[in-house]
Every structure is written in C-alpha cells, then in structure tokens.
mmCIF file of C-alpha atoms in Angstrom:
data_model
loop_
_atom_site.group_PDB
_atom_site.id
_atom_site.type_symbol
_atom_site.label_atom_id
_atom_site.label_comp_id
_atom_site.label_asym_id
_atom_site.label_seq_id
_atom_site.Cartn_x
_atom_site.Cartn_y
_atom_site.Cartn_z
ATOM 1 C CA MET N 1 -14.287 -9.548 -20.758
ATOM 2 C CA ILE N 2 -15.089 -5.687 -20.098
ATOM 3 C CA ILE N 3 -17.349 -2.980 -21.385
ATOM 4 C CA ASP N 4 -16.780 -0.609 -23.601
ATOM 5 C CA ARG N 5 -14.643 2.052 -22.483
ATOM 6 C CA THR N 6 -16.408 5.101 -24.362
ATOM 7 C CA SER N 7 -19.799 5.451 -23.135
ATOM 8 C CA GLY N 8 -21.222 8.787 -22.789
ATOM 9 C CA THR N 9 -21.362 7.434 -18.762
ATOM 10 C CA THR N 10 -17.292 5.748 -18.608
ATOM 11 C CA ARG N 11 -16.241 9.986 -20.182
ATOM 12 C CA ARG N 12 -18.216 11.533 -17.123
ATOM 13 C CA LEU N 13 -17.072 9.087 -14.854
ATOM 14 C CA GLY N 14 -13.739 7.597 -15.246
ATOM 15 C CA TYR N 15 -10.230 6.652 -13.814
ATOM 16 C CA PRO N 16 -9.972 9.750 -12.178
ATOM 17 C CA ALA N 17 -12.877 8.922 -9.917
ATOM 18 C CA ALA N 18 -11.770 5.332 -9.201
ATOM 19 C CA ALA N 19 -8.735 6.292 -8.321
ATOM 20 C CA GLY N 20 -9.951 8.781 -5.714
ATOM 21 C CA VAL N 21 -11.829 6.215 -3.887
ATOM 22 C CA PHE N 22 -8.708 3.982 -3.963
ATOM 23 C CA ALA N 23 -6.563 6.624 -2.486
ATOM 24 C CA VAL N 24 -9.494 7.034 0.899
ATOM 25 C CA GLY N 25 -9.005 3.954 1.645
ATOM 26 C CA MET N 26 -5.809 3.621 1.149
ATOM 27 C CA ALA N 27 -5.946 6.791 4.014
ATOM 28 C CA GLY N 28 -7.513 4.942 6.001
ATOM 29 C CA THR N 29 -5.197 2.107 6.455
ATOM 30 C CA THR N 30 -2.404 3.432 7.468
ATOM 31 C CA LEU N 31 -4.336 6.297 10.058
ATOM 32 C CA PRO N 32 -3.554 5.377 13.215
ATOM 33 C CA THR N 33 0.153 5.579 11.645
ATOM 34 C CA PRO N 34 1.590 8.705 14.339
ATOM 35 C CA LEU N 35 -1.009 7.248 17.246
ATOM 36 C CA TYR N 36 0.902 4.302 17.955
ATOM 37 C CA GLY N 37 2.600 6.134 20.812
ATOM 38 C CA LEU N 38 -0.316 7.234 22.458
ATOM 39 C CA TYR N 39 -1.704 4.373 22.628
ATOM 40 C CA ARG N 40 1.356 2.917 23.501
ATOM 41 C CA ALA N 41 1.149 5.669 27.223
ATOM 42 C CA GLN N 42 -2.992 4.845 27.178
ATOM 43 C CA LEU N 43 -2.333 0.934 27.297
ATOM 44 C CA GLY N 44 0.769 0.148 27.970
ATOM 45 C CA PHE N 45 2.104 -1.942 25.545
ATOM 46 C CA SER N 46 5.401 -2.833 23.573
ATOM 47 C CA GLU N 47 7.459 -1.790 20.230
ATOM 48 C CA LEU N 48 6.812 -5.514 19.727
ATOM 49 C CA ILE N 49 3.191 -5.154 19.778
ATOM 50 C CA VAL N 50 3.576 -2.568 18.033
ATOM 51 C CA THR N 51 4.605 -4.148 15.322
ATOM 52 C CA VAL N 52 2.823 -7.097 15.685
ATOM 53 C CA VAL N 53 -0.633 -5.331 15.678
ATOM 54 C CA PHE N 54 0.563 -3.971 12.702
ATOM 55 C CA ALA N 55 1.730 -8.068 11.810
ATOM 56 C CA VAL N 56 -2.400 -8.379 11.839
ATOM 57 C CA TYR N 57 -2.625 -5.482 9.353
ATOM 58 C CA ALA N 58 -0.642 -7.324 6.727
ATOM 59 C CA LEU N 59 -2.540 -11.055 7.397
ATOM 60 C CA GLY N 60 -5.547 -9.268 6.689
ATOM 61 C CA VAL N 61 -4.090 -8.389 3.784
ATOM 62 C CA ILE N 62 -2.785 -11.329 2.702
ATOM 63 C CA THR N 63 -6.128 -13.393 3.566
ATOM 64 C CA VAL N 64 -7.749 -11.464 1.207
ATOM 65 C CA LEU N 65 -4.653 -11.544 -1.471
ATOM 66 C CA LEU N 66 -5.665 -15.376 -1.492
ATOM 67 C CA LEU N 67 -8.946 -15.981 -0.840
ATOM 68 C CA ALA N 68 -10.890 -13.511 -3.486
ATOM 69 C CA GLY N 69 -8.226 -11.413 -4.618
ATOM 70 C CA ASN N 70 -9.631 -12.432 -7.942
ATOM 71 C CA VAL N 71 -13.514 -12.132 -6.701
ATOM 72 C CA SER N 72 -13.676 -8.957 -8.977
ATOM 73 C CA ASP N 73 -13.445 -11.054 -12.317
ATOM 74 C CA GLU N 74 -16.495 -12.708 -11.063
ATOM 75 C CA VAL N 75 -18.794 -10.791 -9.125
ATOM 76 C CA GLY N 76 -17.265 -6.993 -10.732
ATOM 77 C CA ARG N 77 -15.425 -4.034 -9.368
ATOM 78 C CA ARG N 78 -18.211 -1.784 -8.420
ATOM 79 C CA PRO N 79 -19.268 -4.355 -5.563
ATOM 80 C CA VAL N 80 -15.988 -5.413 -4.155
ATOM 81 C CA LEU N 81 -15.366 -1.481 -4.154
ATOM 82 C CA LEU N 82 -17.989 -0.577 -2.023
ATOM 83 C CA CYS N 83 -17.787 -4.410 0.261
ATOM 84 C CA ALA N 84 -13.952 -2.405 0.823
ATOM 85 C CA LEU N 85 -15.033 0.958 1.329
ATOM 86 C CA ALA N 86 -17.623 -1.144 4.431
ATOM 87 C CA LEU N 87 -14.916 -2.445 6.323
ATOM 88 C CA SER N 88 -13.127 0.620 6.334
ATOM 89 C CA ALA N 89 -15.652 2.405 7.741
ATOM 90 C CA ALA N 90 -16.255 -0.545 10.911
ATOM 91 C CA SER N 91 -12.226 -0.675 10.460
ATOM 92 C CA ALA N 92 -12.258 3.043 12.026
ATOM 93 C CA LEU N 93 -15.401 2.227 14.117
ATOM 94 C CA CYS N 94 -13.381 0.146 15.582
ATOM 95 C CA PHE N 95 -10.874 2.852 16.539
ATOM 96 C CA VAL N 96 -13.891 5.431 17.649
ATOM 97 C CA PHE N 97 -15.296 3.213 20.038
ATOM 98 C CA GLU N 98 -11.619 1.199 20.893
ATOM 99 C CA GLY N 99 -11.504 -0.070 24.068
ATOM 100 C CA GLY N 100 -8.182 -1.971 24.513
ATOM 101 C CA LEU N 101 -6.116 -3.898 22.261
ATOM 102 C CA PRO N 102 -7.876 -6.920 21.088
ATOM 103 C CA MET N 103 -10.314 -3.427 20.111
ATOM 104 C CA LEU N 104 -7.316 -2.443 17.916
ATOM 105 C CA LEU N 105 -6.517 -5.997 16.381
ATOM 106 C CA LEU N 106 -9.892 -5.929 15.163
ATOM 107 C CA GLY N 107 -9.758 -2.404 13.265
ATOM 108 C CA ARG N 108 -6.146 -3.464 11.635
ATOM 109 C CA VAL N 109 -7.555 -6.965 10.495
ATOM 110 C CA LEU N 110 -10.512 -5.014 9.197
ATOM 111 C CA SER N 111 -8.490 -2.095 7.636
ATOM 112 C CA GLY N 112 -6.541 -5.409 6.043
ATOM 113 C CA PHE N 113 -9.557 -6.668 4.659
ATOM 114 C CA ALA N 114 -10.194 -3.514 2.865
ATOM 115 C CA ALA N 115 -6.569 -2.678 1.673
ATOM 116 C CA GLY N 116 -7.282 -6.468 0.362
ATOM 117 C CA LEU N 117 -10.321 -6.067 -1.521
ATOM 118 C CA PHE N 118 -8.889 -2.453 -2.925
ATOM 119 C CA SER N 119 -5.374 -3.808 -4.024
ATOM 120 C CA GLY N 120 -6.835 -5.132 -6.806
ATOM 121 C CA ALA N 121 -9.643 -4.356 -7.018
ATOM 122 C CA ALA N 122 -9.702 -0.771 -7.675
ATOM 123 C CA THR N 123 -6.293 -1.117 -9.646
ATOM 124 C CA ALA N 124 -7.978 -2.747 -11.921
ATOM 125 C CA ALA N 125 -11.155 -1.161 -12.227
ATOM 126 C CA VAL N 126 -8.911 2.303 -12.659
ATOM 127 C CA LEU N 127 -7.335 0.706 -15.167
ATOM 128 C CA GLU N 128 -10.317 0.117 -16.857
ATOM 129 C CA LEU N 129 -11.811 2.773 -17.303
ATOM 130 C CA ALA N 130 -9.169 4.227 -19.374
ATOM 131 C CA ARG N 131 -9.888 5.443 -22.585
ATOM 132 C CA PRO N 132 -7.463 4.761 -26.093
ATOM 133 C CA GLY N 133 -4.480 6.690 -25.049
ATOM 134 C CA GLN N 134 -5.463 6.708 -21.084
ATOM 135 C CA GLU N 135 -3.659 3.912 -20.674
ATOM 136 C CA ALA N 136 -0.391 5.754 -19.413
ATOM 137 C CA HIS N 137 -2.253 8.303 -17.542
ATOM 138 C CA ALA N 138 -4.142 5.769 -15.785
ATOM 139 C CA GLY N 139 -1.132 3.813 -14.604
ATOM 140 C CA PHE N 140 0.552 6.267 -13.300
ATOM 141 C CA ALA N 141 -3.292 7.260 -11.054
ATOM 142 C CA ALA N 142 -3.550 3.507 -10.041
ATOM 143 C CA THR N 143 -0.041 3.165 -8.363
ATOM 144 C CA ALA N 144 -0.298 7.246 -7.210
ATOM 145 C CA ALA N 145 -3.620 6.405 -5.420
ATOM 146 C CA ASN N 146 -2.501 3.401 -3.975
ATOM 147 C CA MET N 147 0.924 5.624 -2.223
ATOM 148 C CA GLY N 148 -0.217 8.809 -1.897
ATOM 149 C CA GLY N 149 -2.951 7.140 -0.093
ATOM 150 C CA LEU N 150 -0.456 5.496 2.172
ATOM 151 C CA GLY N 151 1.669 8.955 2.424
ATOM 152 C CA CYS N 152 -1.980 11.009 3.101
ATOM 153 C CA GLY N 153 -3.189 8.845 5.776
ATOM 154 C CA PRO N 154 -0.885 9.453 8.919
ATOM 155 C CA LEU N 155 0.050 13.309 7.468
ATOM 156 C CA LEU N 156 -3.538 13.752 8.620
ATOM 157 C CA SER N 157 -4.136 11.695 11.182
ATOM 158 C CA GLY N 158 -0.976 13.170 12.222
ATOM 159 C CA LEU N 159 -2.128 16.886 12.265
ATOM 160 C CA LEU N 160 -5.072 16.339 13.893
ATOM 161 C CA ALA N 161 -3.938 14.399 16.239
ATOM 162 C CA GLN N 162 -1.130 16.915 16.844
ATOM 163 C CA TYR N 163 -3.462 20.417 16.023
ATOM 164 C CA ALA N 164 -6.713 19.434 17.272
ATOM 165 C CA PRO N 165 -8.629 18.037 19.946
ATOM 166 C CA TRP N 166 -9.807 13.946 20.373
ATOM 167 C CA PRO N 167 -6.620 13.060 18.843
ATOM 168 C CA LEU N 168 -7.859 9.500 19.328
ATOM 169 C CA VAL N 169 -11.141 9.975 17.466
ATOM 170 C CA LEU N 170 -10.894 13.023 15.707
ATOM 171 C CA PRO N 171 -8.906 11.365 13.028
ATOM 172 C CA PHE N 172 -10.680 8.576 11.981
ATOM 173 C CA LEU N 173 -13.995 10.666 12.101
ATOM 174 C CA VAL N 174 -13.318 12.674 9.612
ATOM 175 C CA HIS N 175 -12.462 9.304 7.499
ATOM 176 C CA LEU N 176 -15.542 7.848 7.942
ATOM 177 C CA LEU N 177 -16.728 11.639 5.860
ATOM 178 C CA LEU N 178 -14.639 10.986 3.387
ATOM 179 C CA VAL N 179 -14.869 7.204 2.972
ATOM 180 C CA ALA N 180 -18.988 7.711 2.845
ATOM 181 C CA GLY N 181 -17.982 10.440 -0.055
ATOM 182 C CA ALA N 182 -16.291 7.774 -1.978
ATOM 183 C CA ALA N 183 -18.952 5.680 -1.204
ATOM 184 C CA GLY N 184 -21.391 7.817 -3.435
ATOM 185 C CA VAL N 185 -18.650 7.747 -6.604
ATOM 186 C CA THR N 186 -18.595 4.474 -5.889
ATOM 187 C CA TRP N 187 -22.183 3.693 -6.562
ATOM 188 C CA PHE N 188 -21.985 5.797 -10.226
ATOM 189 C CA LEU N 189 -18.763 4.514 -11.346
ATOM 190 C CA PRO N 190 -19.901 2.676 -14.673
ATOM 191 C CA GLU N 191 -18.824 -1.411 -14.201
ATOM 192 C CA THR N 192 -15.698 -3.008 -16.822
ATOM 193 C CA VAL N 193 -16.980 -6.385 -15.713
ATOM 194 C CA GLY N 194 -18.724 -7.649 -18.903
ATOM 195 C CA ALA N 195 -21.202 -10.672 -18.112
ATOM 196 C CA PRO N 196 -20.378 -10.483 -13.482
ATOM 197 C CA HIS N 197 -22.211 -12.912 -11.736
ATOM 198 C CA ARG N 198 -22.801 -14.537 -8.064
ATOM 199 C CA LEU N 199 -20.250 -16.235 -6.861
ATOM 200 C CA HIS N 200 -21.713 -19.236 -5.237
ATOM 201 C CA ARG N 201 -17.790 -19.594 -2.679
ATOM 202 C CA LEU N 202 -14.557 -18.585 -1.756
ATOM 203 C CA ARG N 203 -11.918 -20.714 -2.349
ATOM 204 C CA PRO N 204 -8.306 -20.829 -1.585
ATOM 205 C CA GLN N 205 -5.760 -18.831 -5.241
ATOM 206 C CA GLY N 206 -2.842 -19.824 -4.356
ATOM 207 C CA LEU N 207 -0.223 -18.141 -6.746
ATOM 208 C CA ARG N 208 -1.880 -19.477 -10.693
ATOM 209 C CA LEU N 209 -0.958 -16.892 -12.974
ATOM 210 C CA PRO N 210 -2.096 -16.397 -16.408
ATOM 211 C CA PRO N 211 0.628 -17.999 -18.960
ATOM 212 C CA GLU N 212 1.228 -13.987 -20.494
ATOM 213 C CA VAL N 213 2.542 -13.317 -16.284
ATOM 214 C CA ARG N 214 5.241 -15.752 -16.199
ATOM 215 C CA GLY N 215 7.612 -13.832 -17.277
ATOM 216 C CA VAL N 216 7.186 -10.391 -16.281
ATOM 217 C CA PHE N 217 5.995 -11.297 -12.677
ATOM 218 C CA THR N 218 9.156 -13.296 -10.785
ATOM 219 C CA PRO N 219 11.056 -10.207 -11.349
ATOM 220 C CA SER N 220 8.426 -7.326 -11.288
ATOM 221 C CA ALA N 221 6.887 -8.665 -7.973
ATOM 222 C CA VAL N 222 10.277 -9.727 -6.331
ATOM 223 C CA ALA N 223 11.024 -5.683 -6.999
ATOM 224 C CA ALA N 224 8.011 -4.752 -5.123
ATOM 225 C CA PHE N 225 9.434 -7.389 -1.600
ATOM 226 C CA ALA N 226 11.542 -4.692 -1.237
ATOM 227 C CA GLY N 227 10.190 -1.392 -1.729
ATOM 228 C CA PHE N 228 7.267 -2.694 0.048
ATOM 229 C CA ALA N 229 10.516 -3.947 3.681
ATOM 230 C CA LEU N 230 10.808 -0.072 3.093
ATOM 231 C CA LEU N 231 7.207 1.574 3.647
ATOM 232 C CA GLY N 232 7.134 -1.834 6.011
ATOM 233 C CA LEU N 233 9.731 0.143 7.801
ATOM 234 C CA PHE N 234 7.722 3.234 8.051
ATOM 235 C CA THR N 235 4.727 2.357 8.759
ATOM 236 C CA ALA N 236 4.968 0.745 11.759
ATOM 237 C CA VAL N 237 7.791 2.247 13.673
ATOM 238 C CA ALA N 238 9.412 5.128 12.303
ATOM 239 C CA PRO N 239 7.333 7.179 14.893
ATOM 240 C CA SER N 240 8.512 5.502 17.218
ATOM 241 C CA PHE N 241 12.270 5.996 15.430
ATOM 242 C CA VAL N 242 11.455 9.912 15.452
ATOM 243 C CA ALA N 243 10.306 10.765 19.061
ATOM 244 C CA GLU N 244 12.775 7.975 20.935
ATOM 245 C CA THR N 245 15.514 7.852 18.741
ATOM 246 C CA LEU N 246 15.897 11.280 17.542
ATOM 247 C CA GLY N 247 14.120 13.321 20.295
ATOM 248 C CA ASP N 248 10.433 14.422 18.423
ATOM 249 C CA HIS N 249 7.874 13.916 20.001
ATOM 250 C CA ASN N 250 5.681 16.358 17.996
ATOM 251 C CA LEU N 251 3.120 14.034 15.557
ATOM 252 C CA ALA N 252 2.507 16.431 12.921
ATOM 253 C CA VAL N 253 6.752 15.715 12.528
ATOM 254 C CA ALA N 254 6.176 11.647 13.041
ATOM 255 C CA GLY N 255 2.921 12.183 10.211
ATOM 256 C CA LEU N 256 5.418 14.754 7.841
ATOM 257 C CA ILE N 257 8.337 12.293 8.075
ATOM 258 C CA VAL N 258 5.935 8.728 6.674
ATOM 259 C CA PHE N 259 4.742 11.280 4.986
ATOM 260 C CA THR N 260 7.716 11.312 2.420
ATOM 261 C CA VAL N 261 8.274 8.139 1.976
ATOM 262 C CA PHE N 262 5.344 7.767 0.078
ATOM 263 C CA LEU N 263 5.544 11.175 -1.109
ATOM 264 C CA GLY N 264 8.986 9.867 -2.552
ATOM 265 C CA SER N 265 6.984 6.706 -4.435
ATOM 266 C CA THR N 266 4.970 9.247 -6.268
ATOM 267 C CA ALA N 267 7.251 11.449 -7.454
ATOM 268 C CA GLY N 268 9.464 7.893 -8.442
ATOM 269 C CA GLN N 269 6.407 6.717 -10.149
ATOM 270 C CA SER N 270 6.291 9.390 -12.182
ATOM 271 C CA LEU N 271 9.687 8.799 -13.482
ATOM 272 C CA THR N 272 8.458 5.156 -14.618
ATOM 273 C CA GLN N 273 7.135 5.716 -17.581
ATOM 274 C CA ARG N 274 9.712 7.701 -19.860
ATOM 275 C CA ILE N 275 12.494 5.591 -18.033
ATOM 276 C CA GLY N 276 10.780 2.447 -18.983
ATOM 277 C CA VAL N 277 10.442 -0.540 -16.960
ATOM 278 C CA ARG N 278 13.667 -2.433 -18.024
ATOM 279 C CA ARG N 279 15.628 0.852 -16.662
ATOM 280 C CA ALA N 280 13.068 1.574 -13.910
ATOM 281 C CA LEU N 281 13.255 -2.414 -12.137
ATOM 282 C CA PRO N 282 16.677 -1.999 -11.740
ATOM 283 C CA GLY N 283 17.606 1.904 -11.229
ATOM 284 C CA GLY N 284 15.262 1.620 -8.072
ATOM 285 C CA CYS N 285 16.682 -0.858 -6.865
ATOM 286 C CA LEU N 286 19.824 1.265 -6.743
ATOM 287 C CA VAL N 287 17.663 4.501 -5.226
ATOM 288 C CA LEU N 288 16.217 2.251 -2.708
ATOM 289 C CA VAL N 289 19.394 1.016 -0.981
ATOM 290 C CA VAL N 290 21.335 5.423 -1.783
ATOM 291 C CA GLY N 291 17.920 5.015 0.656
ATOM 292 C CA LEU N 292 18.820 2.850 2.878
ATOM 293 C CA LEU N 293 22.489 3.364 3.391
ATOM 294 C CA LEU N 294 20.958 8.064 4.287
ATOM 295 C CA VAL N 295 17.758 5.805 6.493
ATOM 296 C CA ALA N 296 21.324 3.774 8.124
ATOM 297 C CA THR N 297 22.947 7.285 8.923
ATOM 298 C CA SER N 298 20.725 8.945 10.248
ATOM 299 C CA LEU N 299 19.784 6.453 12.614
ATOM 300 C CA ALA N 300 23.620 5.762 13.693
ATOM 301 C CA VAL N 301 24.777 9.655 13.766
ATOM 302 C CA THR N 302 20.988 10.954 15.257
ATOM 303 C CA SER N 303 19.905 13.554 12.063
ATOM 304 C CA LEU N 304 16.481 14.147 11.862
ATOM 305 C CA PRO N 305 17.501 15.407 8.388
ATOM 306 C CA LEU N 306 19.087 12.312 6.552
ATOM 307 C CA LEU N 307 16.056 10.653 8.234
ATOM 308 C CA VAL N 308 13.622 12.760 5.605
ATOM 309 C CA VAL N 309 16.969 13.053 2.673
ATOM 310 C CA GLY N 310 16.788 8.559 3.411
ATOM 311 C CA ALA N 311 12.635 8.526 3.244
ATOM 312 C CA VAL N 312 12.738 10.873 0.136
ATOM 313 C CA CYS N 313 15.170 8.793 -1.678
ATOM 314 C CA GLY N 314 13.737 5.274 -0.252
ATOM 315 C CA GLY N 315 10.778 6.066 -1.505
ATOM 316 C CA VAL N 316 11.497 6.860 -4.384
ATOM 317 C CA GLY N 317 13.348 3.736 -5.604
ATOM 318 C CA GLN N 318 10.188 1.460 -4.730
ATOM 319 C CA GLY N 319 7.945 4.275 -6.822
ATOM 320 C CA LEU N 320 10.644 3.622 -9.831
ATOM 321 C CA ALA N 321 10.391 -0.548 -9.360
ATOM 322 C CA PHE N 322 7.414 -0.625 -7.621
ATOM 323 C CA ARG N 323 5.354 2.040 -10.459
ATOM 324 C CA ALA N 324 7.391 -0.658 -13.472
ATOM 325 C CA GLY N 325 6.672 -3.853 -11.680
ATOM 326 C CA LEU N 326 2.536 -3.234 -11.960
ATOM 327 C CA THR N 327 2.494 -2.066 -15.423
ATOM 328 C CA ALA N 328 4.057 -5.208 -16.285
ATOM 329 C CA VAL N 329 2.230 -7.224 -14.703
ATOM 330 C CA GLY N 330 -0.867 -4.875 -15.218
ATOM 331 C CA HIS N 331 -0.594 -4.627 -18.952
ATOM 332 C CA ALA N 332 0.522 -8.325 -19.842
ATOM 333 C CA ALA N 333 -2.281 -10.234 -17.875
ATOM 334 C CA PRO N 334 -5.215 -10.718 -19.532
ATOM 335 C CA PRO N 335 -9.131 -9.066 -18.963
ATOM 336 C CA ALA N 336 -10.538 -11.700 -17.321
ATOM 337 C CA HIS N 337 -6.927 -12.645 -15.138
ATOM 338 C CA ARG N 338 -6.680 -9.178 -14.147
ATOM 339 C CA GLY N 339 -7.733 -8.527 -11.237
ATOM 340 C CA GLY N 340 -6.434 -11.675 -9.751
ATOM 341 C CA THR N 341 -2.647 -11.579 -11.764
ATOM 342 C CA ILE N 342 -2.828 -7.911 -9.658
ATOM 343 C CA SER N 343 -3.574 -9.237 -6.790
ATOM 344 C CA ALA N 344 -1.411 -12.003 -6.532
ATOM 345 C CA PHE N 345 1.672 -9.050 -7.251
ATOM 346 C CA PHE N 346 0.369 -7.655 -4.118
ATOM 347 C CA LEU N 347 0.582 -10.263 -2.171
ATOM 348 C CA VAL N 348 4.139 -10.685 -2.504
ATOM 349 C CA ALA N 349 4.205 -6.864 -1.872
ATOM 350 C CA TYR N 350 3.022 -7.152 1.558
ATOM 351 C CA LEU N 351 5.057 -10.082 2.158
ATOM 352 C CA GLY N 352 8.215 -8.119 2.047
ATOM 353 C CA ILE N 353 5.823 -5.109 4.248
ATOM 354 C CA SER N 354 4.904 -7.571 6.799
ATOM 355 C CA LEU N 355 7.206 -10.026 8.138
ATOM 356 C CA PRO N 356 10.303 -7.999 8.519
ATOM 357 C CA VAL N 357 9.372 -5.344 10.087
ATOM 358 C CA VAL N 358 7.678 -7.831 12.904
ATOM 359 C CA GLY N 359 11.306 -9.154 12.470
ATOM 360 C CA VAL N 360 11.768 -5.270 14.334
ATOM 361 C CA GLY N 361 10.012 -5.088 17.110
ATOM 362 C CA ALA N 362 11.175 -8.519 18.105
ATOM 363 C CA LEU N 363 15.051 -6.891 17.670
ATOM 364 C CA THR N 364 14.341 -3.907 19.751
ATOM 365 C CA LEU N 365 13.540 -6.069 22.953
ATOM 366 C CA VAL N 366 16.966 -6.745 22.268
ATOM 367 C CA LEU N 367 18.987 -4.413 20.978
ATOM 368 C CA GLY N 368 16.582 -0.942 20.974
ATOM 369 C CA LEU N 369 15.261 1.213 18.273
ATOM 370 C CA ARG N 370 18.244 2.497 16.702
ATOM 371 C CA GLY N 371 20.843 -1.603 17.059
ATOM 372 C CA ALA N 372 17.141 -2.892 15.163
ATOM 373 C CA GLY N 373 16.233 -0.009 12.473
ATOM 374 C CA LEU N 374 20.559 -0.457 12.023
ATOM 375 C CA THR N 375 20.060 -4.138 11.733
ATOM 376 C CA PHE N 376 16.853 -3.868 9.730
ATOM 377 C CA ALA N 377 18.812 -1.397 7.181
ATOM 378 C CA ALA N 378 21.558 -3.537 6.762
ATOM 379 C CA CYS N 379 19.565 -6.715 5.228
ATOM 380 C CA LEU N 380 17.709 -5.046 3.580
ATOM 381 C CA ILE N 381 20.437 -3.266 1.527
ATOM 382 C CA VAL N 382 21.290 -6.827 0.959
ATOM 383 C CA LEU N 383 18.255 -7.871 -0.093
ATOM 384 C CA ALA N 384 17.277 -4.648 -3.067
ATOM 385 C CA VAL N 385 21.289 -5.580 -4.407
ATOM 386 C CA ALA N 386 20.415 -8.233 -5.052
ATOM 387 C CA VAL N 387 17.253 -7.585 -6.336
ATOM 388 C CA GLY N 388 19.142 -5.402 -8.584
ATOM 389 C CA LEU N 389 21.364 -7.642 -9.898
ATOM 390 C CA TYR N 390 18.227 -10.100 -10.002
ATOM 391 C CA VAL N 391 16.231 -8.005 -12.494
ATOM 392 C CA LEU N 392 19.058 -6.432 -14.160
ATOM 393 C CA ARG N 393 19.783 -10.583 -15.752
ATOM 394 C CA TYR N 394 16.079 -11.402 -16.191
ATOM 395 C CA PRO N 395 14.421 -7.791 -16.690
ATOM 396 C CA PRO N 396 10.836 -8.299 -17.187
ATOM 397 C CA ALA N 397 9.521 -10.115 -21.783
ATOM 398 C CA GLU N 398 8.096 -6.401 -22.222
ATOM 399 C CA GLU N 399 9.496 -2.826 -21.677
ATOM 400 C CA ASN N 400 5.819 -0.406 -21.733
#
C-alpha cells in the first residue's frame, strides 16, 4: 500500500530530493574508475585483477538484489535508503584506509551492496513521490539520477586525482561529505510504503514476477542487459584503454570519457518519452550498435575523438532502451511488488555489466587491451542486433 502523495510534507520534499539521494549513492560506486591505474602501479596487479575487482562489485549488487531486492516493499523505502547510504560510507572508508588488494575488494563489495539496495528502493521512492501528472518527470528523474550519478563519480574522482592533492584519498573524503548530506535529506523524506513492518529474515526472492509484469519484463530486461554490458566496458577498463592504447595518461580525461557514456545515456533517456517505449527499445539497440562500431574503429585506428563519439552514441542507445524498459516495468508492476520487480530488472542488467567485463579482462592476457576491446565490441554488436530484432518482434505489451 502506498501513502497519499499529495500531502504537504510530500510537496515540500518530493521526488527531486529522492533523485538527488539516488545520484549521490550511485556516484560512489564509480569513484574508483579513473584510479585503477594508480592502484595497479601501487599494488602491482594486472588488468585481469582490475576487472575482477569490478566484478566483485557487480557480485555484491546481484547478491543484494537476490536476497533483499523486495525488502523496501516490506520495511519501507526510507530505512533501506539509509542503510544503503551507510554501506556507501563504509565503502568510502575502505578506500580512504586502503592497505592492499583485500581492502579494495571489501570496498567494492560494500559498494555493490549499496548499489543493490539503491536500485530498487530509490527508483521506487522517486516514482512514488511524484504527484499526479508528474509521473513522466519522475520516471526520467529516476533513470537520470541512476546514470547521472554513475557518470559523475569518475568525473569527480578524475578531476580531484589529477589536479588536487591525495589522489587516492580526497575523492572518497568528498564523497563521505556528500553521503552525510544525502542522509540528512533521506531522514526527512516521506515514507511511501503505507504499512511498513519489521523484516524477520531474508530469503532469496529469485525472479518471481507478478503476472501483470511478465509480458513487459523479458524484452525490457534483455535490452537492459545489452546496454549495461557497454557501460561495464567503459566503467571497468576504459581508463586503461585511454592510457595504454590511446596514450593519454591524464586522469581527468579518463574520468571525462567515462562520464560521456553516462551523459549520452541521460540524453537518450530524455528522448524516450517522446519516442515511446515500443520504438525506443529497438531504436536504442540500433543506436547502441552504431556506438559500438565507432568504439571498435577508435581502437583499431587509435583515435581518441572517435572513442568519445562512440561513447556518447552508445550511451544514447543504452539510455533509450534502459528508460523504455524501466518505465514499462515500473508502470506495469503493482505497488505492493514494485520494489522487488524493479530489483529483478536491475538484476538482469547487472549480469550484463559484470560477466562480459571479466571476459574482457581475461582476453587482455592473450590479446592485449586493443584485441580484447575489439573482440568485446564484436560480440556485443551481435548481441545488440539480436536483442533489437527480438524487441521488434516481441515489443512491450503497453506503451508509456
């Protein structure tokens, strides 16, 4: 049951505040992205270990989505958001006091736990805090906060690491301040679950979906898988591509390039509502293919401008498909199961952001960064084409 969204408290502190909390939380999950080269130099590990560190984060996300993806439907959105912020702060402290690979792994696991909680609870909170007539704006705010936060993390840490002191500490101290502010905002957010109760035990929820969602979920989630695979490539190994393959060692540039793919995603999301879900899903896959072709070409001819254009184009395609899918799934889900349904959607997406990237890391040991990147791009192009054809034949049951 959802509370009345038109109360005075909700009007004073509504979905934009929840979206801001969401963005701060997600920014913390990508803060280490431009810093992996510094950690490699300091600790002496390989590109494969970088992707393993990244995959440990995704494993944390998937674990939480499986065990607690629907917990905010029972205990309320606000307690789950506060718990996610606490985990985000603990992750930042692991990096502040980093003393080797185990602390990096622990920090990434905790960050993954936080992201898993944010994915379902924050998205549901943003959607539910919207007043009548604001649903479309809230849907964009939720997905933009997710992707925008992910993009701002590497931009912030890249700038601080390149131009400020303490490159491996200051980004996380700044994020701790942002988390403290976000916790204060969360404390005053209205609770949108009408009858929250104490959770007695966690149990794996799997991918059990309400009957109302099943016709929408499959094409939406498969498209999200393909788009998140591209995001995984840029988040995990793009800085190494920039430094070792393209020869640019500026950490701010590395952070900016990762930011561009998420900026493209946000731009794609802004177009989804006017295009419509049925066209945005296959159209997003097509644009994603074009972006992947540009990324592959940039690696083949060693061109930084082409990599940036490919990142933006691929991000636009991912954003189109991602928001279309999330909108369709979120609107089809009944309120009592919305958090769990959205978490199941993100579970499939995070399988896309983790499994292929580890494969890229393994390929670097045999083919090098350029060869691994080209192989990954070719495989993802095939997948995106297949997904596009699938959603053309089996579009979502409803257009939003």
